[in-house]
Coordinates of C-alpha atoms and ligand atoms in Angstrom, one line a residue:
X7 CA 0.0 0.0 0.0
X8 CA 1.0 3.3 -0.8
X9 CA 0.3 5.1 2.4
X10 CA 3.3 6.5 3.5
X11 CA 3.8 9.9 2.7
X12 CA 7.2 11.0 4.9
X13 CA 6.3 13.5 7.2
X14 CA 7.6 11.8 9.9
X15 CA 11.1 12.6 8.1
X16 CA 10.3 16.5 9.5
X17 CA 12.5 15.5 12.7
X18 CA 15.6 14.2 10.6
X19 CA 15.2 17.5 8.4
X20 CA 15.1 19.5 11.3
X21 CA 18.1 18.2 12.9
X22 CA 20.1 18.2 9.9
X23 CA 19.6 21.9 9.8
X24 CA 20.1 22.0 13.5
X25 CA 23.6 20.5 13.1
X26 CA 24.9 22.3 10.4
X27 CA 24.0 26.1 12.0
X28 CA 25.0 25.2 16.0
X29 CA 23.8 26.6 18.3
X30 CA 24.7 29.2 21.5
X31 CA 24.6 28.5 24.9
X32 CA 25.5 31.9 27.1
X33 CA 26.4 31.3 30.7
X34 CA 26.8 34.4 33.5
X35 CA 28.5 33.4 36.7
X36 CA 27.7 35.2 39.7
X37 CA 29.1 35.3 43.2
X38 CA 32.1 36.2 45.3
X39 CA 35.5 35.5 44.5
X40 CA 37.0 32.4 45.5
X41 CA 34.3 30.7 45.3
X42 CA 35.0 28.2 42.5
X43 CA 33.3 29.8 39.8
X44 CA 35.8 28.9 37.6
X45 CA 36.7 25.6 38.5
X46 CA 33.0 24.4 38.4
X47 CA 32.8 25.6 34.8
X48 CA 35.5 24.1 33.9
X49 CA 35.0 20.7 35.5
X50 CA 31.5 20.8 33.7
X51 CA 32.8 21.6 29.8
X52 CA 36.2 20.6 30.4
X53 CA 35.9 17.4 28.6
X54 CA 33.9 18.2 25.5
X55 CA 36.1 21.7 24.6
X56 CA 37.4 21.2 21.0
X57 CA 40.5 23.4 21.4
X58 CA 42.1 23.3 24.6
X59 CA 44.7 25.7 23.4
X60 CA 42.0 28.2 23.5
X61 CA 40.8 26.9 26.9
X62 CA 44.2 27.3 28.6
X63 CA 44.0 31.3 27.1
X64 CA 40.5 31.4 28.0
X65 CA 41.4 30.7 31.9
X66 CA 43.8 33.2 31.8
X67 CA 41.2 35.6 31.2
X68 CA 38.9 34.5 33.4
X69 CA 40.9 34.1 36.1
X70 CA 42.1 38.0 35.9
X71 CA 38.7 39.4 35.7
X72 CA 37.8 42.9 37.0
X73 CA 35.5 43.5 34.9
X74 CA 32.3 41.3 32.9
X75 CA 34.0 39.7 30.4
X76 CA 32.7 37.1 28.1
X77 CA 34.8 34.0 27.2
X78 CA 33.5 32.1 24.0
X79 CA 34.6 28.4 23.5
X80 CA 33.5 25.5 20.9
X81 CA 32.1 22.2 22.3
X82 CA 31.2 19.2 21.0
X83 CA 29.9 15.7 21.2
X84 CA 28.7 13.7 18.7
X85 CA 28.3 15.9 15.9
X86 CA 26.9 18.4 17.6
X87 CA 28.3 22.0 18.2
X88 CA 27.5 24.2 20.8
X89 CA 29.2 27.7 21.2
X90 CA 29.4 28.2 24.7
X91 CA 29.6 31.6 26.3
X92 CA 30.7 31.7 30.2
X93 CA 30.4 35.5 31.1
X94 CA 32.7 36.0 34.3
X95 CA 31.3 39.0 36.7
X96 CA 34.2 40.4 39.4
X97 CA 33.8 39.4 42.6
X98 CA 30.6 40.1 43.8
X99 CA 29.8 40.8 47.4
X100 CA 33.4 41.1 48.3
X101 CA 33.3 44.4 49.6
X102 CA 31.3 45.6 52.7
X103 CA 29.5 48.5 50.6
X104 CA 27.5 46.2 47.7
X105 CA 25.0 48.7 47.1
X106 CA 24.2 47.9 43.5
X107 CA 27.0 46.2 43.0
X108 CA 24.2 43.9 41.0
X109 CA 24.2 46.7 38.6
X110 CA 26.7 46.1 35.6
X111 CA 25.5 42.2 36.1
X112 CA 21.6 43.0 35.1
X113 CA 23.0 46.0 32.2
X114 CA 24.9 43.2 30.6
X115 CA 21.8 41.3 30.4
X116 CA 19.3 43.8 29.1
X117 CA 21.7 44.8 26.7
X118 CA 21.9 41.6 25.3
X119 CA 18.8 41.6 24.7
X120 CA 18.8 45.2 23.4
X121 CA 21.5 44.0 20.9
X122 CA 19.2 40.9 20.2
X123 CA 16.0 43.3 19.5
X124 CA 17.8 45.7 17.5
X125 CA 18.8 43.0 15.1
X126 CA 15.5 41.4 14.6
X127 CA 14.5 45.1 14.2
X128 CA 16.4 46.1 11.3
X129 CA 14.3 46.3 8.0
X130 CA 16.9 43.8 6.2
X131 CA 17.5 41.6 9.1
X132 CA 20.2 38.7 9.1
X133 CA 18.8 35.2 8.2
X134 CA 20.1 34.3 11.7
X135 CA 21.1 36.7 14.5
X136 CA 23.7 36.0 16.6
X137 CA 22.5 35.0 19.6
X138 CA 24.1 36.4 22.8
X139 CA 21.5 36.4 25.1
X140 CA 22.3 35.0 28.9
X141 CA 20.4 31.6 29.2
X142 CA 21.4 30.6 32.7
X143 CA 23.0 32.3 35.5
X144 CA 24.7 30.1 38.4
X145 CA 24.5 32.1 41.6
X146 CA 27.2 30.8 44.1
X147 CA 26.1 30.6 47.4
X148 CA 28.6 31.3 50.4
X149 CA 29.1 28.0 52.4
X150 CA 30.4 29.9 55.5
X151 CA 27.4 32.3 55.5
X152 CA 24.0 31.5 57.5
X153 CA 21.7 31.3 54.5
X154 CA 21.0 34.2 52.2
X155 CA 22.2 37.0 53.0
X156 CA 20.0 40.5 52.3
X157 CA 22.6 41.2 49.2
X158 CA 21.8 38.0 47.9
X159 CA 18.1 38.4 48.1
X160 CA 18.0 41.9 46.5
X161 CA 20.2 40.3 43.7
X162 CA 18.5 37.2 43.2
X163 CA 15.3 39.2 43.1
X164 CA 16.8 40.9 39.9
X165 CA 18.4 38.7 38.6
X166 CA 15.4 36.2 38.4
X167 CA 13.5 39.1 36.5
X168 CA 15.8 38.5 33.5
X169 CA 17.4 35.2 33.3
X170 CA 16.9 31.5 34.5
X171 CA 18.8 31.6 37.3
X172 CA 20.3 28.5 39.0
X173 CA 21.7 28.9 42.6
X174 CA 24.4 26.4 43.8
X175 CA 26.3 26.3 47.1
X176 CA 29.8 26.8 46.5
X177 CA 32.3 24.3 47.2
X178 CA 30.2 22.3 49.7
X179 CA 32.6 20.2 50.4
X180 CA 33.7 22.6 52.9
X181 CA 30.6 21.2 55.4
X182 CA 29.6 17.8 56.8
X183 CA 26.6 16.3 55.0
X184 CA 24.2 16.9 57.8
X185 CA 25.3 20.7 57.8
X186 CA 24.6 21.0 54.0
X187 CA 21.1 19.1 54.3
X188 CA 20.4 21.7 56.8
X189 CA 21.8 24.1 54.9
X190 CA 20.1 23.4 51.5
X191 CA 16.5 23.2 53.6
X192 CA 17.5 26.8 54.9
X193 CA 18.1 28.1 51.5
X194 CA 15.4 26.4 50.1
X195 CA 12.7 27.8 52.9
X196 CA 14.2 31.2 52.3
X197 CA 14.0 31.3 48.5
X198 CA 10.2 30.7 49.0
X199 CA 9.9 33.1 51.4
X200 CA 11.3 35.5 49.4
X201 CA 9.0 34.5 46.7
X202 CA 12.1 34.2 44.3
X203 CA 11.0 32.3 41.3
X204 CA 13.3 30.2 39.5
X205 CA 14.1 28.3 36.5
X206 CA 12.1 25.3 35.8
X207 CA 9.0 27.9 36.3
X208 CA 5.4 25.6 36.2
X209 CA 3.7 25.1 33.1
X210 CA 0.2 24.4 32.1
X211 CA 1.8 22.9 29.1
X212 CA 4.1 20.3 31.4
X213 CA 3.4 16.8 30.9
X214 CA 3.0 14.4 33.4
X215 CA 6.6 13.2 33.0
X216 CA 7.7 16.8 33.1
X217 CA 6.4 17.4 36.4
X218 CA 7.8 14.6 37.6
X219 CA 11.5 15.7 36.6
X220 CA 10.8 19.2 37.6
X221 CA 10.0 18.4 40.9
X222 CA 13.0 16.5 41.4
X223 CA 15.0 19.2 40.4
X224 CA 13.0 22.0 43.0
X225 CA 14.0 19.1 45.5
X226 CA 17.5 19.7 44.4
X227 CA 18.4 23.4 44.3
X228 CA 19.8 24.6 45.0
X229 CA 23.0 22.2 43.8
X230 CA 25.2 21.6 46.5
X231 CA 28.6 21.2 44.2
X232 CA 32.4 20.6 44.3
X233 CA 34.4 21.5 41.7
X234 CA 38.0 20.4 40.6
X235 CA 40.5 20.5 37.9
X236 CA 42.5 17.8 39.1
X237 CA 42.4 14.3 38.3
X238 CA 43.5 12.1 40.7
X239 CA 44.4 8.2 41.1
X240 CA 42.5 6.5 43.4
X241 CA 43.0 2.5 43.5
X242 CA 44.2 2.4 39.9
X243 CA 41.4 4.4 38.5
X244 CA 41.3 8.1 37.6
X245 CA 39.5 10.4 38.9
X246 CA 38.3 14.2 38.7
X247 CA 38.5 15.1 43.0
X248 CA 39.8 17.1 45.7
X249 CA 42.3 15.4 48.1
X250 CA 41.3 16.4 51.6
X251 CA 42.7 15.1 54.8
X252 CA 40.2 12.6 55.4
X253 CA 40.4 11.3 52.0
X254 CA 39.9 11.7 48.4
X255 CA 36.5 13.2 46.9
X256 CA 34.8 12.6 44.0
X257 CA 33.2 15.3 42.1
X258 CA 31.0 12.7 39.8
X259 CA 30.0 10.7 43.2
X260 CA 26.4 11.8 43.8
X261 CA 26.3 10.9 47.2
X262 CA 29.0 13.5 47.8
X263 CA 28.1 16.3 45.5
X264 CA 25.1 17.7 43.7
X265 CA 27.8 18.0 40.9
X266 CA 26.5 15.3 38.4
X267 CA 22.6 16.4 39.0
X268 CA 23.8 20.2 37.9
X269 CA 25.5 18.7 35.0
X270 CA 22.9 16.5 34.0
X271 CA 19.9 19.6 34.6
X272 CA 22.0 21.8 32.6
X273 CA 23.3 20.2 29.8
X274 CA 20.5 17.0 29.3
X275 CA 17.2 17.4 30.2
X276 CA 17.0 21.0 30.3
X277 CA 19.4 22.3 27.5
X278 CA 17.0 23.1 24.9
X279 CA 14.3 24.7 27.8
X280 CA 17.2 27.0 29.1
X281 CA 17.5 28.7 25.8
X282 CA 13.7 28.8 24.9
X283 CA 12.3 30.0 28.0
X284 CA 15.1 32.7 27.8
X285 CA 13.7 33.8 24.2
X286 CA 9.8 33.2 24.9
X287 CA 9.9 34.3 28.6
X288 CA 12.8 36.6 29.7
X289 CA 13.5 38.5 26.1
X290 CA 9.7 38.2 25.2
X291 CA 9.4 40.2 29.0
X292 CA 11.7 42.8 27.8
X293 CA 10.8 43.4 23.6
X294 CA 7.2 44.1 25.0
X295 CA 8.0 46.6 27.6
X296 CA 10.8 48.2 24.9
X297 CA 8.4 48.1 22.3
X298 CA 5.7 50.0 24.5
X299 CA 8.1 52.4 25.7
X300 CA 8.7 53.1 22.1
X301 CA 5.1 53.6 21.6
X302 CA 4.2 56.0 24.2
Ligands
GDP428 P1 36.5 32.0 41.5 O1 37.2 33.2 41.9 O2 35.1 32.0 42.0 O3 36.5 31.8 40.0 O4 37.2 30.7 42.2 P2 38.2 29.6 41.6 O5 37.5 28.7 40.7 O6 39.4 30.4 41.0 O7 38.6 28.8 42.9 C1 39.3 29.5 44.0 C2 40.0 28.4 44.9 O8 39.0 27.5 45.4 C3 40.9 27.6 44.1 O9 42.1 27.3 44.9 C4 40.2 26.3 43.8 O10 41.0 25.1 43.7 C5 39.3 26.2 45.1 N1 38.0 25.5 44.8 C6 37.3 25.5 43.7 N2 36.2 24.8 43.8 C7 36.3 24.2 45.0 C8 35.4 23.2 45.7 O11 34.4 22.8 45.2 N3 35.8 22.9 46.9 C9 37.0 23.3 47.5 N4 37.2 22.9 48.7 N5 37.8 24.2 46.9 C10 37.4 24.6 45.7
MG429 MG1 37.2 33.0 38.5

């Protein structure tokens, strides 16, 4: 019978296009020096960085940082490309006086966006604009520090008014587990008290199954992670860890660190969500109050 038609072929064509153009994914870091912004990034792309010439500059960079500086690098697995932006802010909440200190974090933002509006603005518009619009923000949390701090709630207030915005406490291997259960529960009951909305938001359009996983992540954040850019041998096997005097620990080991979950959020199940609920949510948000402005 002659029944087939090939529509169902619309998914190969899709990702064949996909492939060939690549895509952006823009990542802002945001929290105090020393904290292991850095070294987090890096033991999450590490492996899949194309040119680690350029990575070795790129750290360089990073590392120096007064001021917000982006830091573009090529990944890929398996065919597929991904230009990945980290944008490094200076050290944030390192003086006593922070009064909007949040500032020239939120103007970068907007102004990508700006920059992404203008383009899609212009009567003869490129076929595809370059895309430079902050998808996720990891907010470092202070171990040492009680829970969130007022600076961090006037930040993360702002902060979750233009980007998804994933908070993570910083190098928690620096308390016991029981402290960073109690810890995480602190944050957590805070967050919600401060009405701070963040990144998976609830939607009517969820499935089941997405609910499911959504949930699970809530449960998690925020990530308590460990970060290292040292491999280490530990009975004939390498791994990625941080010697300590107690022992050796494992970054990837999930009962240890959130490390794997972030990784796995970030980068698998919610990779393509990141970048549309930046374009349909957070840019949408800002081209419509723009595009009034402009009207009025
Ligand atoms: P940044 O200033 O926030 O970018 O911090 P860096 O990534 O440069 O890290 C500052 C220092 O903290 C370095 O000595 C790192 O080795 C160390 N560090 C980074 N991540 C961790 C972690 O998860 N646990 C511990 N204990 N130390 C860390
Ligand atoms: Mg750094």
């Amino acid at each position: 019978v002659q029944d087939y038609v090939g529509f169902d072929t619309i998914t190969q064509q899709m990702e064949r296009k996909f492939l060939k153009r690549g895509f952006n994914l823009n990542v802002i870091l945001v929290g105090e020096s020393g904290m292991g912004k850095s070294t987090l990034v890096n033991s999450i792309f590490a492996s899949h960085l194309i040119d680690t010439q350029g990575r070795r500059a790129a750290q360089e960079v990073i590392r120096k940082t007064t001021e917000i500086a982006p830091v573009t690098q090529m990944l890929e697995e398996n065919g597929v490309r991904v230009k990945l932006t980290i944008v490094d802010t200076p050290g944030f909440g390192d003086q006593c006086n922070n009064e909007g200190c949040w500032v020239p974090v939120i103007k970068y933002i907007k102004d990508q966006h700006a920059a992404y509006l203008e383009r899609e603005l212009k009567p003869n518009r490129e076929r595809i604009i370059v895309d430079t619009r902050v998808h996720a923000c990891l907010y470092f949390l202070n171990p040492g520090s009680r829970g969130l701090r007022p600076l961090d709630v006037e930040v993360l207030k702002r902060l979750t008014e233009v980007t998804n915005v994933i908070p993570v406490i910083a190098k928690s291997d620096s308390m016991t587990i029981e402290e960073r259960t109690a810890f995480k529960r602190h944050i957590k009951e805070e967050l919600a008290f401060h009405r701070i909305m963040l990144f998976p938001y609830a939607s009517d359009d969820d499935a089941d199954d997405d609910r499911v996983l959504n949930a699970s992540i809530r449960e998690l954040i925020p990530f308590a992670v460990v970060g290292s850019e040292e491999v280490i041998e530990v009975e004939g096997k390498l791994i990625r860890g941080r010697r300590h005097g107690w022992g050796v620990i494992n970054i990837f080991d999930e009962t240890h660190s959130d490390f794997v979950h972030l990784r796995n959020f970030m980068l698998r199940t919610h990779l393509s969500d990141l970048i549309e609920v930046t374009s349909q949510r957070h840019y949408e948000q800002f081209r419509t109050s723009q595009l009034r402005q402009i009207k009025e």
